[in-house]
PDB file of C-alpha atoms in Angstrom:
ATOM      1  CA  UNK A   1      56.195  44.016 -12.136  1.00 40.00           C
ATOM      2  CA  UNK A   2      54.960  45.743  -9.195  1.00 39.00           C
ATOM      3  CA  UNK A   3      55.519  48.936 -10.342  1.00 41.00           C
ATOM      4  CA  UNK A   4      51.840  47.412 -12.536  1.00 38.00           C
ATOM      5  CA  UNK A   5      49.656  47.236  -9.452  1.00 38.00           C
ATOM      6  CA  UNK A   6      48.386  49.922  -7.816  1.00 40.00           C
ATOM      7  CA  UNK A   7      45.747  49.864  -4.593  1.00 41.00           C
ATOM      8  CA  UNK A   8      42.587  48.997  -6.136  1.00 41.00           C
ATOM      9  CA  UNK A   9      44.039  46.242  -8.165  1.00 39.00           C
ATOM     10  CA  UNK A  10      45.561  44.711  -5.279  1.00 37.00           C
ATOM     11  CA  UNK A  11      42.012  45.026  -3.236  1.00 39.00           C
ATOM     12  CA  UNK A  12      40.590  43.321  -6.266  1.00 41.00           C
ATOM     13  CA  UNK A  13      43.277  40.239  -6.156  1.00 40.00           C
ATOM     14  CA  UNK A  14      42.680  39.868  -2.665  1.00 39.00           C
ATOM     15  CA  UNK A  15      38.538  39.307  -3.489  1.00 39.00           C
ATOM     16  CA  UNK A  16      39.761  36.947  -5.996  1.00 40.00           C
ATOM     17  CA  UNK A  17      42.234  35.041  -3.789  1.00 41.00           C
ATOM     18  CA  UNK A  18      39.154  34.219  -1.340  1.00 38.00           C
ATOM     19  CA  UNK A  19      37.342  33.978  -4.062  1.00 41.00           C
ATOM     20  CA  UNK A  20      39.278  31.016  -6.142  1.00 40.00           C
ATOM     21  CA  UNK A  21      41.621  30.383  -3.693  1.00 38.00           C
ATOM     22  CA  UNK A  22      40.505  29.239  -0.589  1.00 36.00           C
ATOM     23  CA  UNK A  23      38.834  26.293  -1.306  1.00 37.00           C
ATOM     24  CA  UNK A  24      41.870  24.198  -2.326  1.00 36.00           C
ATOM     25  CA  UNK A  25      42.600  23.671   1.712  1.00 33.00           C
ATOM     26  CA  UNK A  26      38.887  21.981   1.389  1.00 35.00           C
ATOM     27  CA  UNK A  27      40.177  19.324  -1.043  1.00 35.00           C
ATOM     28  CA  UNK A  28      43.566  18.596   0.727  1.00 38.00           C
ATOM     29  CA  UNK A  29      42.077  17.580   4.120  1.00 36.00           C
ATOM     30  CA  UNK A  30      39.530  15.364   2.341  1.00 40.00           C
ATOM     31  CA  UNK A  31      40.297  11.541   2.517  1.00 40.00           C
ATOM     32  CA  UNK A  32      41.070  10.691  -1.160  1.00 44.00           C
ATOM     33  CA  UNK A  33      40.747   8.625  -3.345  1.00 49.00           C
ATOM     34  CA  UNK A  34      36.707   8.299  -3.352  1.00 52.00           C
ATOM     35  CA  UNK A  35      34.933   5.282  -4.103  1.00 58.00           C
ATOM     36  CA  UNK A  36      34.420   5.547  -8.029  1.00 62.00           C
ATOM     37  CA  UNK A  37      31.193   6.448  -9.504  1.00 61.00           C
ATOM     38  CA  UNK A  38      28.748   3.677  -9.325  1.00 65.00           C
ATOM     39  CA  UNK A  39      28.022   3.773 -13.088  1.00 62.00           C
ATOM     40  CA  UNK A  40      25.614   1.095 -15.017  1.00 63.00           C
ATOM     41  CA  UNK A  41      27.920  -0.495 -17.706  1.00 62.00           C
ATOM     42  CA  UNK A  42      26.270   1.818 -20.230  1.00 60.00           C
ATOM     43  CA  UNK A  43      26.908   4.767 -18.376  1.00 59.00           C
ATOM     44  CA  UNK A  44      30.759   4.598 -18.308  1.00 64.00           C
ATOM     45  CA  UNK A  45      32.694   6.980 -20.093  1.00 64.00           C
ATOM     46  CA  UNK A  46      33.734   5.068 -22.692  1.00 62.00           C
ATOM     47  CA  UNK A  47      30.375   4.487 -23.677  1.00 63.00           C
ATOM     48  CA  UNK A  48      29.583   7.949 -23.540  1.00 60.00           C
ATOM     49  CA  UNK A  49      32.429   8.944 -25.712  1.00 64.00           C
ATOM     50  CA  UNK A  50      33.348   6.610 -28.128  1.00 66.00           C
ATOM     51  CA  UNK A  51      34.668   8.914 -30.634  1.00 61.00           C
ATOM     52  CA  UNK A  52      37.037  10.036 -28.143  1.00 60.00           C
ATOM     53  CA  UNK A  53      38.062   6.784 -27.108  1.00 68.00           C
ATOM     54  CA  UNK A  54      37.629   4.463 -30.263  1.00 65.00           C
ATOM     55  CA  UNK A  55      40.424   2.388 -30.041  1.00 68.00           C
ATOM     56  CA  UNK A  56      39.784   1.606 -26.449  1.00 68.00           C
ATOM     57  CA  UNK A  57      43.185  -0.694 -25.535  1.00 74.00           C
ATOM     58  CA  UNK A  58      42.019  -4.569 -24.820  1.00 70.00           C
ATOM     59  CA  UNK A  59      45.344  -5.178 -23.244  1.00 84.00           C
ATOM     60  CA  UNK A  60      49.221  -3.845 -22.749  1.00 91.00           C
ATOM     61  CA  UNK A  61      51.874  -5.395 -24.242  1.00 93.00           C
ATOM     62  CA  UNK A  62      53.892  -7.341 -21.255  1.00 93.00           C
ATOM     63  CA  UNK A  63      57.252  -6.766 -22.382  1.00 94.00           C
ATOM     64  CA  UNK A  64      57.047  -3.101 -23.052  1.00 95.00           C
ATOM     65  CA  UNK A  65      56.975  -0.755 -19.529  1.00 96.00           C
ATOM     66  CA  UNK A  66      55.251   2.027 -21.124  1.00 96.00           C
ATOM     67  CA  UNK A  67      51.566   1.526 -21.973  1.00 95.00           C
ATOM     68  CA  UNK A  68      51.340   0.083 -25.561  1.00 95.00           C
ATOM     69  CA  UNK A  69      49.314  -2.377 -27.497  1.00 93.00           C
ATOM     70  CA  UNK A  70      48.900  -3.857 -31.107  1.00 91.00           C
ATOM     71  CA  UNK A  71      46.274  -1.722 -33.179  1.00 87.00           C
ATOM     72  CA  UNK A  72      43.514  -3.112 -34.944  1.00 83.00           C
ATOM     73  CA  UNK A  73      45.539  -1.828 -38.513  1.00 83.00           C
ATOM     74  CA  UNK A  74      48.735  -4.420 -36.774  1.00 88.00           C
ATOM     75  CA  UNK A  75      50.615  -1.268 -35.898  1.00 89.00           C
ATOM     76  CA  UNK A  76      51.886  -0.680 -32.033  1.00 92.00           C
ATOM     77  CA  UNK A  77      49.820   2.225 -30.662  1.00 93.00           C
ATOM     78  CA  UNK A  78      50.391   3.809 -26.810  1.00 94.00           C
ATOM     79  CA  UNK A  79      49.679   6.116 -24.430  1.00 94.00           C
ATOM     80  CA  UNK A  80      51.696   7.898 -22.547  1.00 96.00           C
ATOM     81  CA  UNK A  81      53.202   7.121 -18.844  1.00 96.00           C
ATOM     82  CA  UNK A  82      52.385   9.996 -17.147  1.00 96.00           C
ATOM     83  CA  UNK A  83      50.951  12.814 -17.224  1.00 97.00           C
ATOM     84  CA  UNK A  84      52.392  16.250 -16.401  1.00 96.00           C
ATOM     85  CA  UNK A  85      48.719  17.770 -16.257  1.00 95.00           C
ATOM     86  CA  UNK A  86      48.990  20.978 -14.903  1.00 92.00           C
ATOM     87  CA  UNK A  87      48.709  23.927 -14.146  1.00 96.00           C
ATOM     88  CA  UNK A  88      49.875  26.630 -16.639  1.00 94.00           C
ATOM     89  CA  UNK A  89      52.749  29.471 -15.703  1.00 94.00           C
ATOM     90  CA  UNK A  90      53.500  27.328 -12.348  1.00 96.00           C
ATOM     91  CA  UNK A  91      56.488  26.127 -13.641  1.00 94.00           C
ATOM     92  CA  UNK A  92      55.564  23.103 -15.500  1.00 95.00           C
ATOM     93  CA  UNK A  93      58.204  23.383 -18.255  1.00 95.00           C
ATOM     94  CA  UNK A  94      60.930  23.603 -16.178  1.00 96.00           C
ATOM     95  CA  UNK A  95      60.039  20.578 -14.499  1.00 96.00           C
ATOM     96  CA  UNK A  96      59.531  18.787 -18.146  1.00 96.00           C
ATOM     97  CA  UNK A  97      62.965  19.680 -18.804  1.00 95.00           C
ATOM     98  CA  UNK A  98      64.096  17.991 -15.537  1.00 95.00           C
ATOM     99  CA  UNK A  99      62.312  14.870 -15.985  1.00 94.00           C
ATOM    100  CA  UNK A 100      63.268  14.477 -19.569  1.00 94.00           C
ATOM    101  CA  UNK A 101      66.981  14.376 -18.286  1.00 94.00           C
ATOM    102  CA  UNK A 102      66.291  11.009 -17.402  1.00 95.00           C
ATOM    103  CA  UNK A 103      67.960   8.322 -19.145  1.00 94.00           C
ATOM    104  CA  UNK A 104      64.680   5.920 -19.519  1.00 95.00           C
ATOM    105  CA  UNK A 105      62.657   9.148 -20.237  1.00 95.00           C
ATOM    106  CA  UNK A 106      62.362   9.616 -23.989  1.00 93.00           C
ATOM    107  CA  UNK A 107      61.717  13.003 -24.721  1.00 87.00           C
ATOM    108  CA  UNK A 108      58.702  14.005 -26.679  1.00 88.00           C
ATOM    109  CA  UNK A 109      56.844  17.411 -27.856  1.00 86.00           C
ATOM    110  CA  UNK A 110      55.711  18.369 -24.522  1.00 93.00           C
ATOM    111  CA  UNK A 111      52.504  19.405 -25.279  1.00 92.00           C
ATOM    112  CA  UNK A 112      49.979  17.883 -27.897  1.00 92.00           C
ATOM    113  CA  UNK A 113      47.098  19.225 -25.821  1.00 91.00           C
ATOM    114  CA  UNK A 114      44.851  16.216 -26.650  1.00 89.00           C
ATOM    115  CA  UNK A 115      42.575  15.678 -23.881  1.00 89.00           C
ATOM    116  CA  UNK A 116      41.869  19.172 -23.198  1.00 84.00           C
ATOM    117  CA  UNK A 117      41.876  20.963 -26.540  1.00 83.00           C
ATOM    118  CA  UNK A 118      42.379  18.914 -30.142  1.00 80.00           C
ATOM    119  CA  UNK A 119      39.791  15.928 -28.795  1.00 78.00           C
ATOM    120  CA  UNK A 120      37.183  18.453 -28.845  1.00 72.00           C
ATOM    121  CA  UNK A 121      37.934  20.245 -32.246  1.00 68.00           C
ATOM    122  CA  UNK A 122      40.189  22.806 -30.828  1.00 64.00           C
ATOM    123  CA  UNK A 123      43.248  23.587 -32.926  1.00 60.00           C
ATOM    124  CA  UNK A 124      41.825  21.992 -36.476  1.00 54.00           C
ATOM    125  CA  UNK A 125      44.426  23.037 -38.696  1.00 55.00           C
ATOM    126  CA  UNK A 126      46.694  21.369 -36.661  1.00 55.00           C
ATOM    127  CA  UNK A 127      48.988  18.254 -38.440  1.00 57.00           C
ATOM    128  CA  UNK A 128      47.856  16.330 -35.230  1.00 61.00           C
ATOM    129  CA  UNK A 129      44.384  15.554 -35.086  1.00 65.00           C
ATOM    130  CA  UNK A 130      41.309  15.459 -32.910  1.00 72.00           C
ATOM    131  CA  UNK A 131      40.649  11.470 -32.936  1.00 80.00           C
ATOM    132  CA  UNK A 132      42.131   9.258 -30.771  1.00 84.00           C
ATOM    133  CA  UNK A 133      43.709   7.145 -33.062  1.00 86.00           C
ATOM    134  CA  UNK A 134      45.983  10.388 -34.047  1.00 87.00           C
ATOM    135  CA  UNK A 135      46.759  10.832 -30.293  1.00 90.00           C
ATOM    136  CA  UNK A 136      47.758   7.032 -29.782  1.00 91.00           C
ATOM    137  CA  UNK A 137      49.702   6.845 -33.299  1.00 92.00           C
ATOM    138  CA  UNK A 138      51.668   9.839 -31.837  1.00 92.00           C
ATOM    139  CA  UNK A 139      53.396   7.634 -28.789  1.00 94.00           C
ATOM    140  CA  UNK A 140      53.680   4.946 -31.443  1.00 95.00           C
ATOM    141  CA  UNK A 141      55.637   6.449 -33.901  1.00 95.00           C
ATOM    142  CA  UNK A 142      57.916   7.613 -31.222  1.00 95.00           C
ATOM    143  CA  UNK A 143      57.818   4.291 -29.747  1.00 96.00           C
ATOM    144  CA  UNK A 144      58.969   3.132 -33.189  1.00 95.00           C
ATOM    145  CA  UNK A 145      61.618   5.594 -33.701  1.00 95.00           C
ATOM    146  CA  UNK A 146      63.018   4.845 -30.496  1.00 96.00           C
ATOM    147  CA  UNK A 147      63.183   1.180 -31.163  1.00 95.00           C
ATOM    148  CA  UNK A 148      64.490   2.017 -34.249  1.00 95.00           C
ATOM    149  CA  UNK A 149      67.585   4.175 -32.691  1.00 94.00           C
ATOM    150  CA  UNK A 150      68.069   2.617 -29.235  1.00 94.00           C
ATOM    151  CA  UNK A 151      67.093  -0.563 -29.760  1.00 96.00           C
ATOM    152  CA  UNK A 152      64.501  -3.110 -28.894  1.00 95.00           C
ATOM    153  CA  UNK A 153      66.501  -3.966 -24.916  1.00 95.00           C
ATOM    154  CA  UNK A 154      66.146  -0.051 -24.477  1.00 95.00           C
ATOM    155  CA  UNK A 155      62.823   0.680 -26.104  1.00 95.00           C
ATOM    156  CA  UNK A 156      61.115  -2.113 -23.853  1.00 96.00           C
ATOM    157  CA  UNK A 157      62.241   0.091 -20.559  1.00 96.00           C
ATOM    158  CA  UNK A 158      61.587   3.697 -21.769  1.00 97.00           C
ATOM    159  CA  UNK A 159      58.848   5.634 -21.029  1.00 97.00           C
ATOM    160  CA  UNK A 160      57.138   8.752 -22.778  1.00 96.00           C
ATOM    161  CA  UNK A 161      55.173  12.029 -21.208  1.00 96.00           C
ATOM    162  CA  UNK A 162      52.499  14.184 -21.511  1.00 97.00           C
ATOM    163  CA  UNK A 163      53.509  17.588 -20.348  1.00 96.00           C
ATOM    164  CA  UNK A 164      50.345  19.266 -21.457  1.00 95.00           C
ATOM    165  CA  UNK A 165      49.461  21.900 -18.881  1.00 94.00           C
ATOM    166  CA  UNK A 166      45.831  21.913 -20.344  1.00 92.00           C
ATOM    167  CA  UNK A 167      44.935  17.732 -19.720  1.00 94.00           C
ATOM    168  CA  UNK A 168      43.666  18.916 -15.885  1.00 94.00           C
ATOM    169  CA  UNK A 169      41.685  21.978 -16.401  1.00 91.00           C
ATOM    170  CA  UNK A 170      40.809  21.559 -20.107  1.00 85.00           C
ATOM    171  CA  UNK A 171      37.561  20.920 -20.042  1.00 78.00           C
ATOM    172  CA  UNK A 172      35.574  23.763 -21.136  1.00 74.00           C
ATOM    173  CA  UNK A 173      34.478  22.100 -24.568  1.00 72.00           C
ATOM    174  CA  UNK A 174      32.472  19.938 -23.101  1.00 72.00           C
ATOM    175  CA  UNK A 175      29.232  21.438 -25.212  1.00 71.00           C
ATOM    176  CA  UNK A 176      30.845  20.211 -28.124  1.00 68.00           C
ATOM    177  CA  UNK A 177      29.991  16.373 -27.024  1.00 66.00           C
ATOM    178  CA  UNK A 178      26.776  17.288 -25.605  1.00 70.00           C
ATOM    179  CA  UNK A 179      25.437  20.123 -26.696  1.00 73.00           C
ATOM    180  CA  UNK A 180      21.920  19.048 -25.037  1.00 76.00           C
ATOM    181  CA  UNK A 181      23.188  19.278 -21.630  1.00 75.00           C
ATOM    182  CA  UNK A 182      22.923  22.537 -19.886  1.00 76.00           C
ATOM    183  CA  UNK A 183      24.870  21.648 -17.063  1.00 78.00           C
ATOM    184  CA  UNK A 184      28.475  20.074 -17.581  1.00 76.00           C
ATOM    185  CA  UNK A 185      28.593  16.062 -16.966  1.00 69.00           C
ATOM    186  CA  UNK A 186      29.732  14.577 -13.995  1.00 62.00           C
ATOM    187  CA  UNK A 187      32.701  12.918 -15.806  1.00 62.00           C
ATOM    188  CA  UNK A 188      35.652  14.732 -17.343  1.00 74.00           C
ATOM    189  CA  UNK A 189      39.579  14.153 -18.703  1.00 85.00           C
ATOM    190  CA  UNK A 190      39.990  12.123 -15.119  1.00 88.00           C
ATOM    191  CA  UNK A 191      37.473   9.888 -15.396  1.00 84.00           C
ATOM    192  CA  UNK A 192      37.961   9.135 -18.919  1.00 84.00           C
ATOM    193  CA  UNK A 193      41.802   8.612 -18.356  1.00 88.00           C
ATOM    194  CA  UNK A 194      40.715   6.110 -15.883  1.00 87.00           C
ATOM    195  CA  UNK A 195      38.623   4.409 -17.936  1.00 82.00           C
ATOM    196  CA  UNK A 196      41.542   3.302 -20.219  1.00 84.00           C
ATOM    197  CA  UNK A 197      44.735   3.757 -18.114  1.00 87.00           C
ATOM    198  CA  UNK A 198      44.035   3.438 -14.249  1.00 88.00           C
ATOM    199  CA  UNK A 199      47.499   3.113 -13.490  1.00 91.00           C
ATOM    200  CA  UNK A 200      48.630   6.407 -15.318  1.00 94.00           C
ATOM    201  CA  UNK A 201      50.639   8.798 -13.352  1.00 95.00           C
ATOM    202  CA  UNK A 202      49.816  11.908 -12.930  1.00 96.00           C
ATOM    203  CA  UNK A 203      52.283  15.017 -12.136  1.00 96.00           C
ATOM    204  CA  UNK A 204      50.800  18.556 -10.976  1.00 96.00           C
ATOM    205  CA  UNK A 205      52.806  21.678 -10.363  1.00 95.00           C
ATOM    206  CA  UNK A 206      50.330  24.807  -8.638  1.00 96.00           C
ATOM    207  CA  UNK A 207      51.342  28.204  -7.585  1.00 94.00           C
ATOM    208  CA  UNK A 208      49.797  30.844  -5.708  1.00 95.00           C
ATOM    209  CA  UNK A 209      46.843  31.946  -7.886  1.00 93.00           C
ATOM    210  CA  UNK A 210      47.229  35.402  -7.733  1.00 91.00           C
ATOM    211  CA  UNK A 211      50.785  34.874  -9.265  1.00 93.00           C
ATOM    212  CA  UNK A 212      49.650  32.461 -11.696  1.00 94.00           C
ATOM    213  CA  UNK A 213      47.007  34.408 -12.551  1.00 92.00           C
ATOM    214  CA  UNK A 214      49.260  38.033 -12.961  1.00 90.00           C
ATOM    215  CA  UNK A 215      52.393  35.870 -14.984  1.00 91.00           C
ATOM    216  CA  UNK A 216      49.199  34.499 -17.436  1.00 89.00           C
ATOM    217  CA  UNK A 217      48.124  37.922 -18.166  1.00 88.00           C
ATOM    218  CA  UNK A 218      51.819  39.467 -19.014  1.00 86.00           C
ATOM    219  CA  UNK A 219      51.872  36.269 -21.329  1.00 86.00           C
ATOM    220  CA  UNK A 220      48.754  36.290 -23.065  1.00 81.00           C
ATOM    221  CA  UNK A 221      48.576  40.276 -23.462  1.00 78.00           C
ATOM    222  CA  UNK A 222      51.925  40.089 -25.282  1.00 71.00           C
ATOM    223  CA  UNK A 223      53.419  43.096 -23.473  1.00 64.00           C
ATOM    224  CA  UNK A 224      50.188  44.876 -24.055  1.00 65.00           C
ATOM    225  CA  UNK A 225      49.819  45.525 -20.553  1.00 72.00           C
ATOM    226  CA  UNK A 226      48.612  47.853 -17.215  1.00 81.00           C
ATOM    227  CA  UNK A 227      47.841  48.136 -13.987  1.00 83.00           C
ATOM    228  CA  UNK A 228      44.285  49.253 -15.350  1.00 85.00           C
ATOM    229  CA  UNK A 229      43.573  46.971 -17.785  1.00 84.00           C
ATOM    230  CA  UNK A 230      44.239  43.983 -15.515  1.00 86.00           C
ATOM    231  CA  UNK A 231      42.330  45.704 -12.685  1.00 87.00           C
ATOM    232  CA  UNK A 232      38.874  45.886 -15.328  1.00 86.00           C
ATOM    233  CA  UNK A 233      39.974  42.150 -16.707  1.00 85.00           C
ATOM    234  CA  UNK A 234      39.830  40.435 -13.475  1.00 88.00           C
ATOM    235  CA  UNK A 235      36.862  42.965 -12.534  1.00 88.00           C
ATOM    236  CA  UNK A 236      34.911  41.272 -15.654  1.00 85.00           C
ATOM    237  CA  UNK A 237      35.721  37.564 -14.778  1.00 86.00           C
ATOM    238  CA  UNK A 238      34.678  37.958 -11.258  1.00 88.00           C
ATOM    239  CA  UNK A 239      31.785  39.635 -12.296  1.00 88.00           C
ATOM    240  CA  UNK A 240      30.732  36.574 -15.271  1.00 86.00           C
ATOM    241  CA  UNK A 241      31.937  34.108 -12.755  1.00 87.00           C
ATOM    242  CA  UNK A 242      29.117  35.068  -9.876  1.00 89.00           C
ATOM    243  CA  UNK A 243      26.736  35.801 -13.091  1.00 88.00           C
ATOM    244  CA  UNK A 244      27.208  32.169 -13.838  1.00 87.00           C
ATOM    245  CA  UNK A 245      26.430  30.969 -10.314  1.00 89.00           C
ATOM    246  CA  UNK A 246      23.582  32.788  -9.813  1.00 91.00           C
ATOM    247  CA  UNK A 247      21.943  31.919 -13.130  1.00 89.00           C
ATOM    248  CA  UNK A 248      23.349  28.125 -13.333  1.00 86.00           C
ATOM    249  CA  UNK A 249      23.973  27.450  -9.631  1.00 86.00           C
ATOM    250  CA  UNK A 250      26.519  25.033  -9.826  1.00 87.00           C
ATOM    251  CA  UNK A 251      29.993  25.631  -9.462  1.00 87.00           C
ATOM    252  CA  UNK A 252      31.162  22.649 -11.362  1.00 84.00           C
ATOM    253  CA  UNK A 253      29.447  23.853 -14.827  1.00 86.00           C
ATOM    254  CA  UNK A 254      30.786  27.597 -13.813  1.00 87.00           C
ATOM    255  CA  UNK A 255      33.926  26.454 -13.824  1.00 87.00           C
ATOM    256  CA  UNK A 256      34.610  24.096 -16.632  1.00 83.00           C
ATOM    257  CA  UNK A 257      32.161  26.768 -18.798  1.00 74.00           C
ATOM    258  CA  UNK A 258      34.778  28.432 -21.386  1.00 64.00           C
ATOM    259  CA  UNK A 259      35.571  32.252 -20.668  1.00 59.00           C
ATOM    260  CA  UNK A 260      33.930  34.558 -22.340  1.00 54.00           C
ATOM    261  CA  UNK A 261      35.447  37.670 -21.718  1.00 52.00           C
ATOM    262  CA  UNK A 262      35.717  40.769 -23.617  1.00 50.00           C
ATOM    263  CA  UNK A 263      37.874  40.565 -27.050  1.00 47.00           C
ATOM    264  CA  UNK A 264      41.881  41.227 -25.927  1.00 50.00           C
ATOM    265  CA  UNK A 265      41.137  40.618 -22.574  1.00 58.00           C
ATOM    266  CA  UNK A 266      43.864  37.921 -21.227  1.00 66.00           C
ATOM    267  CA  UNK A 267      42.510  37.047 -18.119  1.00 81.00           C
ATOM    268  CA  UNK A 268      42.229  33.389 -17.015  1.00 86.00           C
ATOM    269  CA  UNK A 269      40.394  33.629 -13.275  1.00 87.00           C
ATOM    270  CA  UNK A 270      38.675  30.060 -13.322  1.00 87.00           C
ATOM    271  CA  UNK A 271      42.289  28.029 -14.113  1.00 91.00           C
ATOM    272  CA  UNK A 272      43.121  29.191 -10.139  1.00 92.00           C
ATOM    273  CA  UNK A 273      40.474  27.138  -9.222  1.00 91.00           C
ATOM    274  CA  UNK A 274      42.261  24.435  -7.901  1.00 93.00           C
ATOM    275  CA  UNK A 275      40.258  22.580  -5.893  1.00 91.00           C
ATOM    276  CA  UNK A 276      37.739  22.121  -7.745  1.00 89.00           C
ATOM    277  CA  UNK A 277      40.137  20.125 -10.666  1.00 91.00           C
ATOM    278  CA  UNK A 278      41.561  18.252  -7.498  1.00 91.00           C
ATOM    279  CA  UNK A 279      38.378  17.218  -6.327  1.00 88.00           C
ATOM    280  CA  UNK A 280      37.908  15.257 -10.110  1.00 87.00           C
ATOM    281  CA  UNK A 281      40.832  14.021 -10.558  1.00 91.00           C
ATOM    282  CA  UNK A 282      41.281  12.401  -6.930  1.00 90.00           C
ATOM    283  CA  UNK A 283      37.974  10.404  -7.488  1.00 86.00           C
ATOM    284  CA  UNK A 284      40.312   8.653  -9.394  1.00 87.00           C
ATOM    285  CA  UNK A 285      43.729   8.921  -8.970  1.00 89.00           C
TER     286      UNK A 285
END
């Protein structure tokens, strides 16, 4: 893979290291978690989402260890237990594979991309769909089925997963709930987790961001690749990235803002931006 690089592309991933790299030390050393947002009842996120979260869980049922609860329709609905959030090519399906080894694990598809994609309209002609009943029938049918094959002594201890490596970047569809806002909310995924499952787990794998960022392009590009049209890729998401900053000026909206990139190119620069994910999700976690 080397043999792709040559000198200016590696000057360029060194910009882009400082660039969307650094700032994760900035978020470790902080003293976490933050006193929640002081938000009026009417400001919470469920309020400010209720399509999203229309079902909103008045209790779990005791018995079961995984998060579930009787529906309004009399059916069990759940959520998952955790969350394997993040981040894409660092490795998270290998660890999915690990954890669904477990004998109170019950394995699942590991990646309904819910929070980050299908509850804002992403992936439509998909048999799973964008409201969250459809996301909490999905951990209730396999609730169900695993009742149904294991038993009710086993069902009550197992637990269910997650693994989609979109649920803690994912939120670049954010227009799509309010298109008025020019800048992007204070809340995202985290907070609106939180709101309906503060004792969710929550499982993140990172990697260096230049490699991330190289083993996403050889994925996306589909073997379409070179040295040269990575080098003007990452060239063009720098350059839209301090375009957004300078016209926006703020870094949150910059980053959570959906890439618009030239058609075919298959470079993802804002996912490497850890810290700034961190910083949201250990507000609340």
């Amino acid at each position: 893979m080397s043999a792709l690089f040559n000198q200016r592309a590696v000057r360029l991933l060194s910009v882009a290291s400082v660039l969307f790299g650094v700032a994760v030390i900035r978020s470790v050393v902080m003293r976490y978690p933050q006193p929640l947002p002081d938000w009026s009842e009417d400001e919470k996120p469920i309020h400010l989402e209720p399509e999203a979260l229309s079902e909103y869980p008045a209790e779990f049922i005791e018995s079961k260890k995984n998060p579930c609860w009787v529906s309004p329709r009399g059916t069990v609905d759940c959520l998952p237990y955790f969350y394997l959030a993040g981040m894409p090519k660092c490795g998270t399906t290998d660890i999915w594979l690990k954890l669904t080894k477990h004998p109170q694990i019950s394995v699942s598809r590991k990646e309904p991309h819910w929070w980050g994609k299908r509850r804002v309209g992403m992936y439509r002609k998909s048999t799973l769909g964008s409201s969250a009943t459809a996301y909490y029938e999905l951990w209730g049918n396999l609730m169900r089925k695993v009742t149904m094959k294991k038993g009710e002594e086993y069902a009550s201890k197992t637990i269910f997963g997650d693994g989609s490596a979109s649920t803690f970047w994912g939120n670049s569809n954010w227009t799509s709930f309010h298109p008025n806002l020019s800048r992007c909310p204070d809340f995202a995924i985290p907070s609106l987790i939180h709101s309906i499952q503060p004792e969710a787990k929550i499982i993140v794998a990172f990697r260096n961001p230049i490699d991330r960022l190289f083993s996403d392009y050889l994925y996306f590009s589909r073997g379409l690749t070179s040295s040269e049209e990575f080098h003007e890729s990452v060239k063009a998401g720098i350059e839209e990235f301090q375009t957004c900053l300078e016209t926006i000026g703020d870094l949150h909206t910059c980053v959570y803002k959906a890439d618009k990139l030239p058609s075919g190119r298959a470079v993802r620069l804002r996912v490497g931006l850890y810290s700034v994910y961190l910083e949201d999700w250990l507000k609340f976690f």
